[in-house]
Tab-separated table of C-alpha atoms and ligand atoms in Angstrom:
chain	number	residue	atom	x	y	z
A	1	UNK	CA	75.380	90.151	97.495
A	2	UNK	CA	72.140	86.797	97.884
A	3	UNK	CA	69.332	86.726	100.307
A	4	UNK	CA	66.258	84.483	99.640
A	5	UNK	CA	63.099	85.837	100.518
A	6	UNK	CA	61.408	81.982	101.844
A	7	UNK	CA	58.034	82.736	101.786
A	8	UNK	CA	55.148	79.831	103.062
A	9	UNK	CA	52.159	78.932	100.537
A	10	UNK	CA	48.697	77.170	100.128
A	11	UNK	CA	49.586	73.339	98.839
A	12	UNK	CA	48.758	72.776	95.347
A	13	UNK	CA	48.150	69.557	94.078
A	14	UNK	CA	49.827	70.344	90.602
A	15	UNK	CA	53.209	71.859	92.796
A	16	UNK	CA	53.284	68.907	95.593
A	17	UNK	CA	52.873	66.526	92.603
A	18	UNK	CA	55.738	68.548	90.527
A	19	UNK	CA	57.931	68.305	93.341
A	20	UNK	CA	57.584	64.378	93.710
A	21	UNK	CA	58.260	63.586	90.657
A	22	UNK	CA	61.195	65.967	89.499
A	23	UNK	CA	62.649	64.270	92.586
A	24	UNK	CA	62.358	60.823	91.474
A	25	UNK	CA	64.369	62.196	87.989
A	26	UNK	CA	66.978	63.862	89.825
A	27	UNK	CA	67.497	60.362	91.582
A	28	UNK	CA	67.653	58.939	88.612
A	29	UNK	CA	70.100	60.639	87.180
A	30	UNK	CA	71.952	61.144	89.976
A	31	UNK	CA	72.299	57.439	89.801
A	32	UNK	CA	72.629	56.894	86.509
A	33	UNK	CA	75.946	59.310	87.459
A	34	UNK	CA	77.342	57.434	90.079
A	35	UNK	CA	77.011	53.965	88.043
A	36	UNK	CA	78.483	55.149	84.833
A	37	UNK	CA	81.232	57.339	86.876
A	38	UNK	CA	79.912	60.867	84.998
A	39	UNK	CA	79.277	64.168	87.398
A	40	UNK	CA	79.579	66.330	83.864
A	41	UNK	CA	76.721	68.157	83.149
A	42	UNK	CA	76.013	67.786	79.236
A	43	UNK	CA	77.580	64.273	78.999
A	44	UNK	CA	74.083	63.520	81.768
A	45	UNK	CA	71.946	65.026	79.989
A	46	UNK	CA	73.104	62.335	76.587
A	47	UNK	CA	72.490	59.735	79.059
A	48	UNK	CA	69.682	60.692	80.739
A	49	UNK	CA	67.742	63.319	78.620
A	50	UNK	CA	65.523	61.349	76.522
A	51	UNK	CA	64.602	58.183	78.867
A	52	UNK	CA	64.257	60.960	81.227
A	53	UNK	CA	61.214	62.273	78.918
A	54	UNK	CA	59.668	59.255	78.417
A	55	UNK	CA	59.739	58.045	82.089
A	56	UNK	CA	58.019	61.306	83.199
A	57	UNK	CA	55.813	63.258	80.860
A	58	UNK	CA	54.843	65.592	82.344
A	59	UNK	CA	57.866	66.500	83.738
A	60	UNK	CA	58.478	70.434	80.818
A	61	UNK	CA	61.730	69.842	79.554
A	62	UNK	CA	63.668	73.085	81.503
A	63	UNK	CA	62.042	71.485	84.650
A	64	UNK	CA	64.139	68.057	84.490
A	65	UNK	CA	67.338	70.409	82.895
A	66	UNK	CA	67.496	72.162	86.251
A	67	UNK	CA	66.962	68.752	87.973
A	68	UNK	CA	69.851	67.217	85.856
A	69	UNK	CA	72.133	70.279	86.619
A	70	UNK	CA	71.205	69.809	90.131
A	71	UNK	CA	72.396	66.439	89.921
A	72	UNK	CA	75.194	67.251	88.418
A	73	UNK	CA	76.854	69.383	91.135
A	74	UNK	CA	75.392	67.188	93.984
A	75	UNK	CA	77.957	64.085	91.696
A	76	UNK	CA	80.643	66.262	91.957
A	77	UNK	CA	80.417	67.271	95.938
A	78	UNK	CA	80.089	63.902	96.263
A	79	UNK	CA	83.231	63.489	94.104
A	80	UNK	CA	81.512	59.903	93.276
A	81	UNK	CA	82.503	58.350	96.323
A	82	UNK	CA	78.244	57.742	97.898
A	83	UNK	CA	75.298	57.862	96.144
A	84	UNK	CA	73.165	61.121	97.546
A	85	UNK	CA	69.469	60.847	96.365
A	86	UNK	CA	66.871	63.556	97.335
A	87	UNK	CA	63.530	63.310	99.423
A	88	UNK	CA	60.206	62.723	98.472
A	89	UNK	CA	59.878	66.182	99.067
A	90	UNK	CA	63.238	67.945	99.068
A	91	UNK	CA	63.180	71.187	97.312
A	92	UNK	CA	63.343	71.585	93.543
A	93	UNK	CA	65.064	74.361	91.593
A	94	UNK	CA	63.252	76.672	89.639
A	95	UNK	CA	65.216	78.849	87.043
A	96	UNK	CA	64.008	82.191	85.370
A	97	UNK	CA	62.915	79.908	82.119
A	98	UNK	CA	60.648	77.542	84.460
A	99	UNK	CA	59.129	80.589	87.264
A	100	UNK	CA	58.535	84.106	86.631
A	101	UNK	CA	58.316	86.671	89.822
A	102	UNK	CA	55.514	89.663	89.938
A	103	UNK	CA	56.671	90.841	93.363
A	104	UNK	CA	55.196	93.724	92.983
A	105	UNK	CA	51.667	92.520	91.835
A	106	UNK	CA	51.750	89.872	94.603
A	107	UNK	CA	52.172	86.274	92.743
A	108	UNK	CA	54.508	84.735	91.097
A	109	UNK	CA	54.108	81.746	88.578
A	110	UNK	CA	55.585	78.501	88.337
A	111	UNK	CA	55.948	75.422	85.532
A	112	UNK	CA	54.207	72.477	86.492
A	113	UNK	CA	52.763	69.104	85.813
A	114	UNK	CA	50.514	70.436	84.521
A	115	UNK	CA	50.860	73.773	82.818
A	116	UNK	CA	52.221	76.931	84.747
A	117	UNK	CA	50.547	77.997	88.203
A	118	UNK	CA	49.694	81.106	89.412
A	119	UNK	CA	50.311	81.034	92.944
A	120	UNK	CA	49.611	84.493	95.262
A	121	UNK	CA	52.207	85.672	97.930
A	122	UNK	CA	52.058	88.281	100.315
A	123	UNK	CA	55.849	89.088	101.019
A	124	UNK	CA	56.196	89.802	104.621
A	125	UNK	CA	57.214	94.138	105.870
A	126	UNK	CA	61.247	92.779	106.558
A	127	UNK	CA	61.658	91.113	103.171
A	128	UNK	CA	60.460	94.050	101.500
A	129	UNK	CA	63.784	96.003	101.115
A	130	UNK	CA	64.838	93.353	98.874
A	131	UNK	CA	61.795	94.139	96.367
A	132	UNK	CA	64.388	96.309	94.231
A	133	UNK	CA	66.359	93.260	93.943
A	134	UNK	CA	66.952	91.546	90.786
A	135	UNK	CA	65.319	87.853	91.570
A	136	UNK	CA	67.829	85.081	89.777
A	137	UNK	CA	65.909	81.541	90.887
A	138	UNK	CA	63.645	80.292	93.660
A	139	UNK	CA	63.244	76.365	95.017
A	140	UNK	CA	60.368	75.077	96.166
A	141	UNK	CA	59.878	72.610	98.921
A	142	UNK	CA	56.589	70.388	100.540
A	143	UNK	CA	56.667	70.280	104.428
A	144	UNK	CA	53.876	67.829	103.662
A	145	UNK	CA	51.555	70.628	104.905
A	146	UNK	CA	52.834	73.870	103.297
A	147	UNK	CA	54.306	74.566	100.453
A	148	UNK	CA	58.008	76.151	100.958
A	149	UNK	CA	58.737	78.666	98.476
A	150	UNK	CA	62.388	80.393	98.723
A	151	UNK	CA	62.802	83.144	96.254
A	152	UNK	CA	66.912	83.532	95.916
A	153	UNK	CA	67.383	87.489	94.733
A	154	UNK	CA	70.334	89.822	94.590
A	155	UNK	CA	71.514	92.915	94.972
A	156	UNK	CA	71.793	94.919	91.450
A	157	UNK	CA	75.401	96.495	91.533
A	158	UNK	CA	75.652	99.679	90.678
A	159	UNK	CA	76.307	100.316	86.587
A	160	UNK	CA	80.509	100.452	86.754
A	161	UNK	CA	80.901	103.881	85.163
A	162	UNK	CA	84.771	104.093	83.884
A	163	UNK	CA	87.123	106.102	85.659
A	164	UNK	CA	86.911	109.688	84.183
A	165	UNK	CA	90.481	111.094	85.949
A	166	UNK	CA	93.234	108.451	87.424
A	167	UNK	CA	96.003	109.242	89.912
A	168	UNK	CA	99.279	108.010	89.685
A	169	UNK	CA	101.847	106.371	92.304
A	170	UNK	CA	105.213	106.231	91.936
A	171	UNK	CA	106.580	105.057	95.061
A	172	UNK	CA	110.806	105.293	96.061
A	173	UNK	CA	113.178	106.093	98.490
A	174	UNK	CA	113.493	109.821	98.179
A	175	UNK	CA	110.160	110.788	97.823
A	176	UNK	CA	108.187	107.669	99.592
A	177	UNK	CA	105.306	108.295	96.893
A	178	UNK	CA	104.914	110.947	94.396
A	179	UNK	CA	101.693	111.365	92.906
A	180	UNK	CA	101.163	112.400	88.805
A	181	UNK	CA	98.759	115.844	90.141
A	182	UNK	CA	102.288	117.260	91.408
A	183	UNK	CA	102.150	116.079	94.881
A	184	UNK	CA	104.825	114.796	97.088
A	185	UNK	CA	104.917	112.744	99.976
A	186	UNK	CA	108.437	113.217	102.167
A	187	UNK	CA	110.220	110.330	103.267
A	188	UNK	CA	112.558	112.046	105.184
A	189	UNK	CA	111.344	111.582	108.232
A	190	UNK	CA	111.435	107.828	107.551
A	191	UNK	CA	114.500	107.677	106.776
A	192	UNK	CA	115.668	109.591	109.469
A	193	UNK	CA	113.566	107.395	111.872
A	194	UNK	CA	115.061	104.238	109.705
A	195	UNK	CA	118.454	105.925	110.114
A	196	UNK	CA	118.186	106.539	114.094
A	197	UNK	CA	116.923	102.103	114.253
A	198	UNK	CA	119.239	101.224	112.051
A	199	UNK	CA	122.045	102.287	114.205
A	200	UNK	CA	120.964	101.176	117.385
A	201	UNK	CA	120.235	97.549	116.001
A	202	UNK	CA	123.800	97.485	115.023
A	203	UNK	CA	124.460	98.186	118.449
A	204	UNK	CA	122.351	96.369	120.164
A	205	UNK	CA	123.202	92.869	117.980
A	206	UNK	CA	126.513	93.311	118.929
A	207	UNK	CA	125.500	93.422	122.314
A	208	UNK	CA	123.592	89.459	121.909
A	209	UNK	CA	122.338	89.777	125.525
A	210	UNK	CA	118.696	88.844	126.203
A	211	UNK	CA	117.808	91.872	127.239
A	212	UNK	CA	119.126	93.581	123.907
A	213	UNK	CA	117.292	90.548	122.135
A	214	UNK	CA	113.969	92.261	123.484
A	215	UNK	CA	114.904	95.300	122.992
A	216	UNK	CA	115.556	94.306	119.385
A	217	UNK	CA	111.952	92.946	119.102
A	218	UNK	CA	110.145	96.144	120.593
A	219	UNK	CA	112.467	98.510	117.977
A	220	UNK	CA	111.198	96.217	114.990
A	221	UNK	CA	107.698	96.898	116.931
A	222	UNK	CA	107.962	100.738	117.113
A	223	UNK	CA	109.200	100.759	113.387
A	224	UNK	CA	106.390	98.913	112.239
A	225	UNK	CA	103.825	100.609	113.028
A	226	UNK	CA	105.658	103.982	112.424
A	227	UNK	CA	104.691	102.617	109.254
A	228	UNK	CA	101.555	101.684	109.290
A	229	UNK	CA	100.884	105.040	110.064
A	230	UNK	CA	102.278	107.030	107.511
A	231	UNK	CA	101.004	103.942	104.438
A	232	UNK	CA	97.688	105.256	106.364
A	233	UNK	CA	98.275	108.737	106.280
A	234	UNK	CA	99.421	108.455	102.882
A	235	UNK	CA	96.465	106.059	101.564
A	236	UNK	CA	94.062	108.244	103.146
A	237	UNK	CA	95.225	112.115	101.393
A	238	UNK	CA	95.102	109.839	97.507
A	239	UNK	CA	92.009	109.161	98.879
A	240	UNK	CA	90.601	112.536	99.523
A	241	UNK	CA	91.895	113.310	95.594
A	242	UNK	CA	89.152	113.955	93.211
A	243	UNK	CA	90.285	110.762	91.210
A	244	UNK	CA	88.340	108.456	89.927
A	245	UNK	CA	90.703	105.782	89.910
A	246	UNK	CA	94.406	105.016	91.260
A	247	UNK	CA	96.685	103.564	89.280
A	248	UNK	CA	99.517	101.629	90.751
A	249	UNK	CA	102.765	99.329	89.724
A	250	UNK	CA	102.928	96.140	90.352
A	251	UNK	CA	104.743	95.498	92.825
A	252	UNK	CA	107.668	93.483	91.863
A	253	UNK	CA	108.630	94.383	88.774
A	254	UNK	CA	110.734	96.668	89.344
A	255	UNK	CA	111.375	97.597	92.674
A	256	UNK	CA	113.613	95.377	93.663
A	257	UNK	CA	116.147	97.287	91.058
A	258	UNK	CA	115.456	100.122	91.874
A	259	UNK	CA	115.571	100.265	96.398
A	260	UNK	CA	118.974	100.595	96.818
A	261	UNK	CA	121.021	97.992	99.450
A	262	UNK	CA	120.600	100.028	102.089
A	263	UNK	CA	116.528	99.793	101.884
A	264	UNK	CA	115.928	96.669	100.255
A	265	UNK	CA	115.593	95.332	103.989
A	266	UNK	CA	112.895	93.242	104.660
A	267	UNK	CA	110.271	96.247	106.161
A	268	UNK	CA	111.224	98.126	102.639
A	269	UNK	CA	108.865	95.851	101.070
A	270	UNK	CA	106.732	94.843	102.819
A	271	UNK	CA	106.305	99.065	103.131
A	272	UNK	CA	105.282	99.071	99.801
A	273	UNK	CA	103.420	96.411	99.783
A	274	UNK	CA	101.138	97.520	103.062
A	275	UNK	CA	100.769	101.432	101.462
A	276	UNK	CA	99.160	99.227	98.389
A	277	UNK	CA	96.819	97.093	100.699
A	278	UNK	CA	95.779	99.698	102.069
A	279	UNK	CA	94.762	101.712	99.310
A	280	UNK	CA	92.815	99.211	98.104
A	281	UNK	CA	91.068	98.707	100.979
A	282	UNK	CA	90.103	102.440	101.576
A	283	UNK	CA	89.135	102.864	97.195
A	284	UNK	CA	86.860	99.742	97.471
A	285	UNK	CA	84.994	101.788	100.350
A	286	UNK	CA	85.024	104.680	98.262
A	287	UNK	CA	83.848	102.503	95.143
A	288	UNK	CA	87.292	104.476	93.098
A	289	UNK	CA	88.937	101.972	91.503
A	290	UNK	CA	92.206	100.766	91.243
A	291	UNK	CA	94.699	100.118	87.693
A	292	UNK	CA	97.781	98.027	88.001
A	293	UNK	CA	100.310	98.132	85.607
A	294	UNK	CA	103.411	97.043	84.948
A	295	UNK	CA	105.772	99.882	85.729
A	296	UNK	CA	108.741	98.646	83.705
A	297	UNK	CA	110.508	101.189	81.757
A	298	UNK	CA	108.266	104.089	83.759
A	299	UNK	CA	111.079	106.156	85.140
A	300	UNK	CA	113.303	105.681	82.187
A	301	UNK	CA	110.405	107.443	79.831
A	302	UNK	CA	109.312	111.195	79.114
A	303	UNK	CA	106.163	111.944	80.325
A	304	UNK	CA	105.274	114.253	78.168
A	305	UNK	CA	107.096	112.765	73.949
A	306	UNK	CA	107.397	108.949	75.394
A	307	UNK	CA	111.247	109.140	74.413
A	308	UNK	CA	112.607	105.550	76.743
A	309	UNK	CA	116.498	106.488	77.995
A	310	UNK	CA	117.862	105.438	79.564
A	311	UNK	CA	120.288	108.092	80.361
A	312	UNK	CA	117.557	110.943	80.505
A	313	UNK	CA	117.406	110.285	83.699
A	314	UNK	CA	120.178	111.830	86.353
A	315	UNK	CA	119.203	110.749	89.705
A	316	UNK	CA	116.249	112.470	90.406
A	317	UNK	CA	116.384	115.058	87.202
A	318	UNK	CA	114.719	113.289	84.242
A	319	UNK	CA	115.465	115.334	81.389
A	320	UNK	CA	114.622	114.528	77.891
A	321	UNK	CA	117.185	113.659	74.981
A	322	UNK	CA	114.026	113.743	72.702
A	323	UNK	CA	111.670	116.943	73.594
A	324	UNK	CA	114.428	118.827	76.090
A	325	UNK	CA	111.568	117.787	78.492
A	326	UNK	CA	112.321	117.967	82.513
A	327	UNK	CA	110.892	117.126	85.682
A	328	UNK	CA	111.407	115.795	88.618
A	329	UNK	CA	112.473	111.988	87.785
A	330	UNK	CA	110.050	110.342	89.979
A	331	UNK	CA	106.986	113.157	89.179
A	332	UNK	CA	107.950	111.924	85.870
A	333	UNK	CA	107.280	108.513	86.651
A	334	UNK	CA	104.491	108.971	88.318
A	335	UNK	CA	102.682	110.624	85.442
A	336	UNK	CA	104.096	108.369	83.541
A	337	UNK	CA	101.974	105.836	85.294
A	338	UNK	CA	99.014	107.509	85.388
A	339	UNK	CA	98.777	107.354	81.513
A	340	UNK	CA	99.202	103.930	81.713
A	341	UNK	CA	96.433	103.867	83.810
A	342	UNK	CA	94.680	105.202	81.563
A	343	UNK	CA	95.461	103.451	78.420
A	344	UNK	CA	94.167	100.323	80.723
A	345	UNK	CA	90.881	102.189	81.474
A	346	UNK	CA	90.588	103.063	77.878
A	347	UNK	CA	90.762	99.309	76.939
A	348	UNK	CA	88.583	97.991	79.207
A	349	UNK	CA	85.773	100.691	77.718
A	350	UNK	CA	86.627	100.717	74.960
A	351	UNK	CA	83.402	103.214	74.005
A	352	UNK	CA	83.390	105.943	77.469
A	353	UNK	CA	86.100	108.880	76.776
A	354	UNK	CA	88.579	108.901	79.298
A	355	UNK	CA	89.666	112.432	79.564
A	356	UNK	CA	92.981	113.184	81.008
A	357	UNK	CA	93.737	114.390	84.503
A	358	UNK	CA	94.907	118.121	85.109
A	359	UNK	CA	98.619	117.363	84.897
A	360	UNK	CA	100.500	120.945	83.750
A	361	UNK	CA	103.249	120.111	82.046
A	362	UNK	CA	105.512	122.951	83.549
A	363	UNK	CA	106.045	122.050	87.014
A	364	UNK	CA	110.226	121.951	86.735
A	365	UNK	CA	110.117	123.095	90.160
A	366	UNK	CA	107.562	120.340	91.428
A	367	UNK	CA	109.285	121.054	95.760
A	368	UNK	CA	107.667	124.194	95.002
A	369	UNK	CA	104.703	122.626	95.028
A	370	UNK	CA	104.580	119.839	96.772
A	371	UNK	CA	104.361	121.910	100.524
A	372	UNK	CA	100.502	120.851	100.491
A	373	UNK	CA	101.273	118.093	101.735
A	374	UNK	CA	103.842	117.158	104.148
A	375	UNK	CA	103.057	114.119	106.670
A	376	UNK	CA	104.871	112.299	109.439
B	1	ZN	ZN1	110.608	113.803	75.941
């Protein structure tokens, strides 16, 4: 987020002259660029730098450079369709090389056609809250009576902490969502509602009357609202857990294959996508990270030894042929998603330790532990 602190300062001959000269130079660059059909910064530089230094020896090289960047952007904006120009006292730009802010000490220094100018400033109370922000750049213009200095500041983003603990989420049919910390969101209620609706839908479709069509519409609206509610609950629950990051599967890679035919309807995909959007949105509000992983093979892979074998999975049971590890199949997938998320987070921040989340290895009967979380 950026803000501009606007200050009115007493006119200073050197700065007024700098504005005027810089705008003349900018107009020269604009004209050269327009006539030669050049908008690129580097090419504009080759075309104009030395002639400008010769023509305006008093303008510091670093101001010529910012004028050229400004001209390049203006040319791009107009797409070379017409030649735009700067007015005599239009705002000119200052950057870190041409401007030193000492906001805390009550002055700034600005490059000019004749050395640096030290300008005392007084920051009004309503701008004081930005004093801790990072100063990015400044612009200076002249009204004919006052100089106007706009100091552009940017909110310092809190340093991004690598996630220490990551929760993995697997979304399926039998358990709508399964979490790597041994929790299950049971979708029996979802399936019940959907089953009832499907029955009603068929009957209404068979009728085909106008009132049946209206009822069909109401039905799909009700079903959507129900899923919205469920997804909010799941997303809230995930983000209430003590984890820094949530690992989710990139949708569209595996989803279609794993959803059975009966659930492959529009609502199924829509609901899973919505759940992810809710998690994303709520995570952002809490400063938690989302890590997307490629979920291929997560349902065939052993979360203990890494063995990948289709035959390890048999319905709801995952039994590893390599290490004999046994676990609820969706929980195994959720743990794989969590560890892929950890690997991904490790790649993003190699210097920081990523501590494994405390998943227990002996929960072959996760249903018993899942009672803590049941909604809908
Ligand atoms: Zn294994």
